[in-house]
mmCIF file of C-alpha atoms in Angstrom:
data_model
loop_
_atom_site.group_PDB
_atom_site.id
_atom_site.type_symbol
_atom_site.label_atom_id
_atom_site.label_comp_id
_atom_site.label_asym_id
_atom_site.label_seq_id
_atom_site.Cartn_x
_atom_site.Cartn_y
_atom_site.Cartn_z
ATOM 1 C CA UNK A 1482 -6.552 1.274 20.032
ATOM 2 C CA UNK A 1483 -3.148 0.584 18.460
ATOM 3 C CA UNK A 1484 -1.071 3.645 17.515
ATOM 4 C CA UNK A 1485 1.761 3.574 15.000
ATOM 5 C CA UNK A 1486 3.789 6.724 14.293
ATOM 6 C CA UNK A 1487 6.807 7.820 12.281
ATOM 7 C CA UNK A 1488 8.798 8.839 15.346
ATOM 8 C CA UNK A 1489 11.577 10.255 13.194
ATOM 9 C CA UNK A 1490 9.330 13.222 12.431
ATOM 10 C CA UNK A 1491 8.745 15.857 15.131
ATOM 11 C CA UNK A 1492 5.258 16.444 13.692
ATOM 12 C CA UNK A 1493 4.421 12.774 14.216
ATOM 13 C CA UNK A 1494 5.615 12.883 17.832
ATOM 14 C CA UNK A 1495 3.474 15.955 18.574
ATOM 15 C CA UNK A 1496 0.494 14.409 16.800
ATOM 16 C CA UNK A 1497 0.892 11.112 18.656
ATOM 17 C CA UNK A 1498 0.954 12.890 22.012
ATOM 18 C CA UNK A 1499 -2.222 14.770 21.106
ATOM 19 C CA UNK A 1500 -4.048 11.646 19.951
ATOM 20 C CA UNK A 1501 -2.990 9.593 22.984
ATOM 21 C CA UNK A 1502 -4.100 12.292 25.428
ATOM 22 C CA UNK A 1503 -7.445 12.685 23.681
ATOM 23 C CA UNK A 1504 -8.154 8.956 23.699
ATOM 24 C CA UNK A 1505 -7.109 8.405 27.312
ATOM 25 C CA UNK A 1506 -9.307 11.302 28.460
ATOM 26 C CA UNK A 1507 -12.238 9.476 26.922
ATOM 27 C CA UNK A 1508 -11.417 6.116 28.463
ATOM 28 C CA UNK A 1509 -9.969 4.527 25.334
ATOM 29 C CA UNK A 1510 -6.949 2.301 25.999
ATOM 30 C CA UNK A 1511 -3.876 2.844 23.833
ATOM 31 C CA UNK A 1512 -1.202 0.378 22.707
ATOM 32 C CA UNK A 1513 2.112 1.312 21.038
ATOM 33 C CA UNK A 1514 5.264 -0.501 19.991
ATOM 34 C CA UNK A 1515 7.885 -0.662 22.715
ATOM 35 C CA UNK A 1516 10.569 0.369 20.230
ATOM 36 C CA UNK A 1517 8.719 3.642 19.567
ATOM 37 C CA UNK A 1518 7.846 4.383 23.191
ATOM 38 C CA UNK A 1519 11.220 5.976 24.004
ATOM 39 C CA UNK A 1520 10.587 8.685 21.386
ATOM 40 C CA UNK A 1521 7.036 9.427 22.503
ATOM 41 C CA UNK A 1522 5.907 11.321 25.635
ATOM 42 C CA UNK A 1523 3.592 8.612 26.945
ATOM 43 C CA UNK A 1524 1.845 8.238 30.306
ATOM 44 C CA UNK A 1525 2.369 4.929 32.153
ATOM 45 C CA UNK A 1526 -1.153 3.730 31.333
ATOM 46 C CA UNK A 1527 -0.196 3.171 27.675
ATOM 47 C CA UNK A 1528 0.388 -0.514 26.876
ATOM 48 C CA UNK A 1529 3.732 -1.360 25.264
ATOM 49 C CA UNK A 1530 4.077 -4.387 22.964
ATOM 50 C CA UNK A 1531 6.869 -5.996 20.985
ATOM 51 C CA UNK A 1532 7.184 -5.234 17.291
ATOM 52 C CA UNK A 1533 5.686 -8.323 15.709
ATOM 53 C CA UNK A 1534 3.045 -8.885 13.051
ATOM 54 C CA UNK A 1535 0.306 -9.673 15.568
ATOM 55 C CA UNK A 1536 0.974 -6.611 17.722
ATOM 56 C CA UNK A 1537 -2.434 -5.113 16.885
ATOM 57 C CA UNK A 1538 -4.486 -8.217 17.684
ATOM 58 C CA UNK A 1539 -7.367 -7.537 20.036
ATOM 59 C CA UNK A 1540 -7.492 -3.826 19.190
ATOM 60 C CA UNK A 1541 -10.552 -2.178 17.677
ATOM 61 C CA UNK A 1542 -8.611 0.175 15.425
ATOM 62 C CA UNK A 1543 -5.090 0.877 14.163
ATOM 63 C CA UNK A 1544 -4.274 4.593 13.836
ATOM 64 C CA UNK A 1545 -1.203 5.430 11.756
ATOM 65 C CA UNK A 1546 0.494 8.837 11.840
ATOM 66 C CA UNK A 1547 2.961 9.432 9.008
ATOM 67 C CA UNK A 1548 3.503 9.375 5.262
ATOM 68 C CA UNK A 1549 2.937 6.653 2.685
ATOM 69 C CA UNK A 1550 5.818 4.520 3.995
ATOM 70 C CA UNK A 1551 4.443 4.506 7.534
ATOM 71 C CA UNK A 1552 0.964 3.709 6.240
ATOM 72 C CA UNK A 1553 2.304 0.717 4.306
ATOM 73 C CA UNK A 1554 4.114 -0.396 7.452
ATOM 74 C CA UNK A 1555 0.815 -0.149 9.293
ATOM 75 C CA UNK A 1556 -0.821 -2.268 6.592
ATOM 76 C CA UNK A 1557 1.400 -5.169 7.700
ATOM 77 C CA UNK A 1558 -0.164 -5.075 11.161
ATOM 78 C CA UNK A 1559 -3.672 -4.419 9.823
ATOM 79 C CA UNK A 1560 -3.601 -7.357 7.415
ATOM 80 C CA UNK A 1561 -2.269 -9.841 9.964
ATOM 81 C CA UNK A 1562 -4.677 -8.859 12.722
ATOM 82 C CA UNK A 1563 -7.729 -7.952 10.633
ATOM 83 C CA UNK A 1564 -7.917 -4.621 12.481
ATOM 84 C CA UNK A 1565 -9.096 -1.624 10.383
ATOM 85 C CA UNK A 1566 -6.401 0.985 9.716
ATOM 86 C CA UNK A 1567 -7.071 4.723 9.927
ATOM 87 C CA UNK A 1568 -4.288 6.789 8.389
ATOM 88 C CA UNK A 1569 -3.446 10.396 9.223
ATOM 89 C CA UNK A 1570 -1.208 11.873 6.532
ATOM 90 C CA UNK A 1571 1.885 13.711 7.747
ATOM 91 C CA UNK A 1572 3.728 13.310 4.435
ATOM 92 C CA UNK A 1573 3.195 14.641 0.927
ATOM 93 C CA UNK A 1574 0.494 12.686 -0.924
ATOM 94 C CA UNK A 1575 -0.810 10.000 1.415
ATOM 95 C CA UNK A 1576 -3.427 8.322 -0.792
ATOM 96 C CA UNK A 1577 -4.051 5.666 1.867
ATOM 97 C CA UNK A 1578 -4.657 8.291 4.551
ATOM 98 C CA UNK A 1579 -8.170 9.269 5.532
ATOM 99 C CA UNK A 1580 -7.266 12.459 7.399
ATOM 100 C CA UNK A 1581 -4.676 15.241 7.453
ATOM 101 C CA UNK A 1582 -2.732 16.591 10.416
ATOM 102 C CA UNK A 1583 -5.304 19.386 10.920
ATOM 103 C CA UNK A 1584 -7.996 16.732 11.481
ATOM 104 C CA UNK A 1585 -6.546 15.190 14.657
ATOM 105 C CA UNK A 1586 -9.373 16.355 16.908
ATOM 106 C CA UNK A 1587 -11.905 14.937 14.439
ATOM 107 C CA UNK A 1588 -9.990 11.645 14.339
ATOM 108 C CA UNK A 1589 -10.086 11.346 18.130
ATOM 109 C CA UNK A 1590 -13.793 12.194 18.203
ATOM 110 C CA UNK A 1591 -14.646 9.624 15.523
ATOM 111 C CA UNK A 1592 -12.622 6.924 17.268
ATOM 112 C CA UNK A 1593 -14.295 7.645 20.611
ATOM 113 C CA UNK A 1594 -17.819 7.701 19.128
ATOM 114 C CA UNK A 1595 -17.061 4.847 16.696
ATOM 115 C CA UNK A 1596 -18.467 6.891 13.807
ATOM 116 C CA UNK A 1597 -16.445 5.495 10.961
ATOM 117 C CA UNK A 1598 -17.010 2.948 8.240
ATOM 118 C CA UNK A 1599 -14.737 0.116 7.134
ATOM 119 C CA UNK A 1600 -13.929 -0.896 3.564
ATOM 120 C CA UNK A 1601 -11.771 -3.729 2.280
ATOM 121 C CA UNK A 1602 -8.925 -3.257 -0.187
ATOM 122 C CA UNK A 1603 -7.533 -5.961 -2.450
ATOM 123 C CA UNK A 1604 -4.044 -7.243 -1.785
ATOM 124 C CA UNK A 1605 -1.600 -9.362 -3.780
ATOM 125 C CA UNK A 1606 -0.164 -12.761 -2.953
ATOM 126 C CA UNK A 1607 3.292 -13.118 -4.491
ATOM 127 C CA UNK A 1608 5.514 -16.141 -4.933
ATOM 128 C CA UNK A 1609 8.878 -16.697 -6.569
ATOM 129 C CA UNK A 1610 9.841 -19.941 -8.293
ATOM 130 C CA UNK A 1611 13.332 -21.004 -9.255
ATOM 131 C CA UNK A 1612 13.934 -24.262 -11.101
ATOM 132 C CA UNK A 1613 10.281 -25.098 -10.474
ATOM 133 C CA UNK A 1614 10.554 -24.766 -6.693
ATOM 134 C CA UNK A 1615 8.865 -22.059 -4.596
ATOM 135 C CA UNK A 1616 11.743 -20.152 -2.985
ATOM 136 C CA UNK A 1617 9.949 -17.084 -1.617
ATOM 137 C CA UNK A 1618 6.425 -15.909 -0.752
ATOM 138 C CA UNK A 1619 5.237 -12.395 0.067
ATOM 139 C CA UNK A 1620 2.284 -10.046 -0.194
ATOM 140 C CA UNK A 1621 1.580 -6.426 -1.167
ATOM 141 C CA UNK A 1622 -1.155 -3.830 -0.790
ATOM 142 C CA UNK A 1623 0.071 -1.528 -3.564
ATOM 143 C CA UNK A 1624 2.336 -3.465 -5.890
ATOM 144 C CA UNK A 1625 4.889 -6.163 -6.515
ATOM 145 C CA UNK A 1626 7.587 -4.926 -8.882
ATOM 146 C CA UNK A 1627 10.215 -6.928 -10.728
ATOM 147 C CA UNK A 1628 13.131 -4.574 -11.377
ATOM 148 C CA UNK A 1629 16.636 -4.640 -12.764
ATOM 149 C CA UNK A 1630 19.372 -4.756 -10.146
ATOM 150 C CA UNK A 1631 22.104 -3.068 -12.206
ATOM 151 C CA UNK A 1632 21.498 0.453 -13.483
ATOM 152 C CA UNK A 1633 23.667 -0.038 -16.587
ATOM 153 C CA UNK A 1634 21.944 -3.242 -17.813
ATOM 154 C CA UNK A 1635 18.403 -3.905 -18.999
ATOM 155 C CA UNK A 1636 16.358 -6.703 -17.494
ATOM 156 C CA UNK A 1637 15.004 -9.123 -20.111
ATOM 157 C CA UNK A 1638 11.607 -10.543 -19.149
ATOM 158 C CA UNK A 1639 8.606 -12.374 -20.560
ATOM 159 C CA UNK A 1640 5.208 -11.380 -19.171
ATOM 160 C CA UNK A 1641 2.323 -13.816 -18.842
ATOM 161 C CA UNK A 1642 -1.392 -13.662 -18.027
ATOM 162 C CA UNK A 1643 -3.371 -16.745 -17.060
ATOM 163 C CA UNK A 1644 -0.733 -19.181 -18.228
ATOM 164 C CA UNK A 1645 -0.269 -17.612 -21.666
ATOM 165 C CA UNK A 1646 2.702 -15.451 -22.775
ATOM 166 C CA UNK A 1647 1.994 -11.801 -23.603
ATOM 167 C CA UNK A 1648 5.282 -10.150 -24.555
ATOM 168 C CA UNK A 1649 9.047 -10.351 -24.204
ATOM 169 C CA UNK A 1650 11.046 -7.161 -23.785
ATOM 170 C CA UNK A 1651 14.030 -5.565 -22.143
ATOM 171 C CA UNK A 1652 13.627 -2.630 -19.809
ATOM 172 C CA UNK A 1653 13.717 -1.551 -16.197
ATOM 173 C CA UNK A 1654 11.112 -4.082 -15.091
ATOM 174 C CA UNK A 1655 7.391 -4.668 -14.549
ATOM 175 C CA UNK A 1656 4.933 -3.475 -11.892
ATOM 176 C CA UNK A 1657 2.003 -5.708 -10.893
ATOM 177 C CA UNK A 1658 -0.471 -3.628 -8.895
ATOM 178 C CA UNK A 1659 -3.857 -3.488 -7.205
ATOM 179 C CA UNK A 1660 -6.327 -0.637 -7.805
ATOM 180 C CA UNK A 1661 -5.064 0.827 -4.517
ATOM 181 C CA UNK A 1662 -1.536 0.771 -5.949
ATOM 182 C CA UNK A 1663 -2.605 2.288 -9.262
ATOM 183 C CA UNK A 1664 -1.848 5.770 -7.877
ATOM 184 C CA UNK A 1665 1.595 4.735 -6.594
ATOM 185 C CA UNK A 1666 4.481 3.128 -8.518
ATOM 186 C CA UNK A 1667 2.219 1.917 -11.343
ATOM 187 C CA UNK A 1668 1.040 5.493 -11.900
ATOM 188 C CA UNK A 1669 4.630 6.768 -12.084
ATOM 189 C CA UNK A 1670 5.404 4.060 -14.659
ATOM 190 C CA UNK A 1671 2.566 5.262 -16.908
ATOM 191 C CA UNK A 1672 -0.251 2.998 -15.761
ATOM 192 C CA UNK A 1673 -3.922 3.956 -15.495
ATOM 193 C CA UNK A 1674 -5.643 5.247 -12.379
ATOM 194 C CA UNK A 1675 -8.168 2.626 -11.276
ATOM 195 C CA UNK A 1676 -10.976 3.468 -8.875
ATOM 196 C CA UNK A 1677 -10.715 1.447 -5.628
ATOM 197 C CA UNK A 1678 -14.112 -0.220 -6.035
ATOM 198 C CA UNK A 1679 -13.019 -1.716 -9.371
ATOM 199 C CA UNK A 1680 -11.762 -5.260 -8.853
ATOM 200 C CA UNK A 1681 -8.815 -5.756 -11.208
ATOM 201 C CA UNK A 1682 -5.102 -6.473 -11.422
ATOM 202 C CA UNK A 1683 -2.646 -4.234 -13.290
ATOM 203 C CA UNK A 1684 0.549 -5.092 -15.146
ATOM 204 C CA UNK A 1685 2.655 -2.053 -16.108
ATOM 205 C CA UNK A 1686 6.036 -2.281 -17.898
ATOM 206 C CA UNK A 1687 8.768 0.091 -16.705
ATOM 207 C CA UNK A 1688 10.728 1.866 -19.478
ATOM 208 C CA UNK A 1689 10.309 -1.059 -21.852
ATOM 209 C CA UNK A 1690 12.223 -1.207 -25.153
ATOM 210 C CA UNK A 1691 9.385 -2.757 -27.159
ATOM 211 C CA UNK A 1692 6.624 -1.860 -29.601
ATOM 212 C CA UNK A 1693 3.984 -3.622 -27.510
ATOM 213 C CA UNK A 1694 4.632 -3.111 -23.842
ATOM 214 C CA UNK A 1695 1.515 -1.300 -22.702
ATOM 215 C CA UNK A 1696 -0.211 -1.313 -19.313
ATOM 216 C CA UNK A 1697 -2.709 -4.162 -18.952
ATOM 217 C CA UNK A 1698 -5.809 -4.323 -16.749
ATOM 218 C CA UNK A 1699 -6.902 -7.902 -16.104
ATOM 219 C CA UNK A 1700 -9.547 -9.810 -14.213
ATOM 220 C CA UNK A 1701 -9.132 -9.973 -10.421
ATOM 221 C CA UNK A 1702 -9.072 -13.755 -10.871
ATOM 222 C CA UNK A 1703 -6.131 -13.651 -13.285
ATOM 223 C CA UNK A 1704 -2.655 -14.887 -12.427
ATOM 224 C CA UNK A 1705 0.107 -12.570 -13.612
ATOM 225 C CA UNK A 1706 3.651 -13.829 -14.089
ATOM 226 C CA UNK A 1707 7.001 -12.269 -14.949
ATOM 227 C CA UNK A 1708 9.855 -14.539 -15.988
ATOM 228 C CA UNK A 1709 13.433 -13.264 -15.770
ATOM 229 C CA UNK A 1710 15.180 -14.614 -18.842
ATOM 230 C CA UNK A 1711 18.112 -17.041 -18.394
ATOM 231 C CA UNK A 1712 20.822 -14.909 -20.006
ATOM 232 C CA UNK A 1713 19.895 -11.593 -18.435
ATOM 233 C CA UNK A 1714 21.426 -10.030 -15.273
ATOM 234 C CA UNK A 1715 19.615 -10.901 -12.050
ATOM 235 C CA UNK A 1716 16.694 -8.784 -10.934
ATOM 236 C CA UNK A 1717 15.023 -7.755 -7.681
ATOM 237 C CA UNK A 1718 11.472 -8.262 -6.444
ATOM 238 C CA UNK A 1719 10.106 -5.417 -4.335
ATOM 239 C CA UNK A 1720 6.802 -5.660 -2.449
ATOM 240 C CA UNK A 1721 5.314 -2.254 -1.621
ATOM 241 C CA UNK A 1722 8.829 -0.820 -1.891
ATOM 242 C CA UNK A 1723 9.529 -2.193 1.598
ATOM 243 C CA UNK A 1724 10.596 -5.823 1.250
ATOM 244 C CA UNK A 1725 12.964 -7.127 -1.416
ATOM 245 C CA UNK A 1726 14.482 -10.406 -2.574
ATOM 246 C CA UNK A 1727 17.024 -11.080 -5.315
ATOM 247 C CA UNK A 1728 15.776 -12.785 -8.479
ATOM 248 C CA UNK A 1729 18.406 -14.923 -10.213
ATOM 249 C CA UNK A 1730 18.316 -15.321 -13.986
ATOM 250 C CA UNK A 1731 15.551 -17.805 -14.808
ATOM 251 C CA UNK A 1732 13.398 -16.908 -11.785
ATOM 252 C CA UNK A 1733 9.630 -16.654 -12.147
ATOM 253 C CA UNK A 1734 7.386 -14.308 -10.151
ATOM 254 C CA UNK A 1735 3.669 -15.126 -9.899
ATOM 255 C CA UNK A 1736 1.138 -12.572 -8.658
ATOM 256 C CA UNK A 1737 -2.519 -13.214 -7.856
ATOM 257 C CA UNK A 1738 -5.272 -11.625 -5.806
ATOM 258 C CA UNK A 1739 -4.447 -11.878 -2.123
ATOM 259 C CA UNK A 1740 -6.467 -14.191 0.091
ATOM 260 C CA UNK A 1741 -6.480 -11.616 2.930
ATOM 261 C CA UNK A 1742 -7.570 -7.996 2.301
ATOM 262 C CA UNK A 1743 -6.521 -4.895 4.216
ATOM 263 C CA UNK A 1744 -9.364 -3.107 6.005
ATOM 264 C CA UNK A 1745 -9.370 0.703 5.943
ATOM 265 C CA UNK A 1746 -11.416 2.916 8.258
ATOM 266 C CA UNK A 1747 -13.200 5.799 6.521
ATOM 267 C CA UNK A 1748 -14.434 8.985 8.190
ATOM 268 C CA UNK A 1749 -16.446 10.485 5.335
ATOM 269 C CA UNK A 1750 -17.956 9.695 1.959
ATOM 270 C CA UNK A 1751 -15.813 11.916 -0.276
ATOM 271 C CA UNK A 1752 -15.662 10.474 -3.788
ATOM 272 C CA UNK A 1753 -12.420 9.047 -5.113
ATOM 273 C CA UNK A 1754 -12.596 11.652 -7.888
ATOM 274 C CA UNK A 1755 -12.434 14.459 -5.325
ATOM 275 C CA UNK A 1756 -9.606 12.674 -3.514
ATOM 276 C CA UNK A 1757 -7.687 12.338 -6.781
ATOM 277 C CA UNK A 1758 -8.104 16.039 -7.585
ATOM 278 C CA UNK A 1759 -7.065 17.095 -4.079
ATOM 279 C CA UNK A 1760 -4.059 14.779 -3.707
ATOM 280 C CA UNK A 1761 -2.570 15.645 -7.115
ATOM 281 C CA UNK A 1762 -3.733 19.288 -7.076
ATOM 282 C CA UNK A 1763 -5.359 18.768 -10.482
ATOM 283 C CA UNK A 1764 -6.573 21.907 -12.314
ATOM 284 C CA UNK A 1765 -10.366 21.939 -12.469
ATOM 285 C CA UNK A 1766 -11.002 25.679 -12.852
ATOM 286 C CA UNK A 1767 -13.681 26.318 -15.462
ATOM 287 C CA UNK A 1768 -15.752 23.235 -14.628
ATOM 288 C CA UNK A 1769 -19.445 24.110 -14.768
ATOM 289 C CA UNK A 1770 -20.959 20.768 -13.896
ATOM 290 C CA UNK A 1771 -23.504 18.659 -15.690
ATOM 291 C CA UNK A 1772 -26.638 20.448 -16.933
ATOM 292 C CA UNK A 1773 -29.703 19.997 -14.716
#
């Protein structure tokens, strides 16, 4: 089992120690990143590995302890290795997490008894063209966002779906998201919440100065594109808010369904509706249910 933790949080360090001890007691081997080992109270039997994309290869499960940022970091390892990721939320919302910090004993028990299910989540493949040449490739689990680089200037873009132009506008940028990312940046920008089992791509303008700049939900087979106009200030491409690259004027960003999904381990069958209500603390008092 591969363990990834936000070692900058005391709660994560305590949780990691508890999980490691529980797994080792039950004969489950544990692997952690060498760069995190100095911050964790680990017995010598724990395997230390270098921080590289294939660090989780050969493991049965990747357990991540932390907030949304740590979970997205874990998704890098999960996608590359094909290992299912089980997230334990130590942050605020944690939509990708399957358990909370009070569930650590349950997490250990489910890992030991292998009583969990695995589901696949769509990803995005992203490429940047400049003067017709591919200059950058990336991927995202939540979203790829094209944003302005200078606060005082709007970014002028043209959006495109399946090779046809949709709209030109100035604004703060555009978010291209998966259903998983619909509750992240795309949600904050005014996009719809899309249930994870729905296969679709989202395109959500950010603070657009235009009459028609509404969120779009397209086919999962669509190719979305955002072109930075030639006479506008340069922009920035962010993938999952973790990796960025500068977009010069005239650059083109293309987003399509990723070839490799991220696999998530699930401990229970709670509906996404219940998860949505719980994570956002939505008011549901007064609900009486459907008539029988």
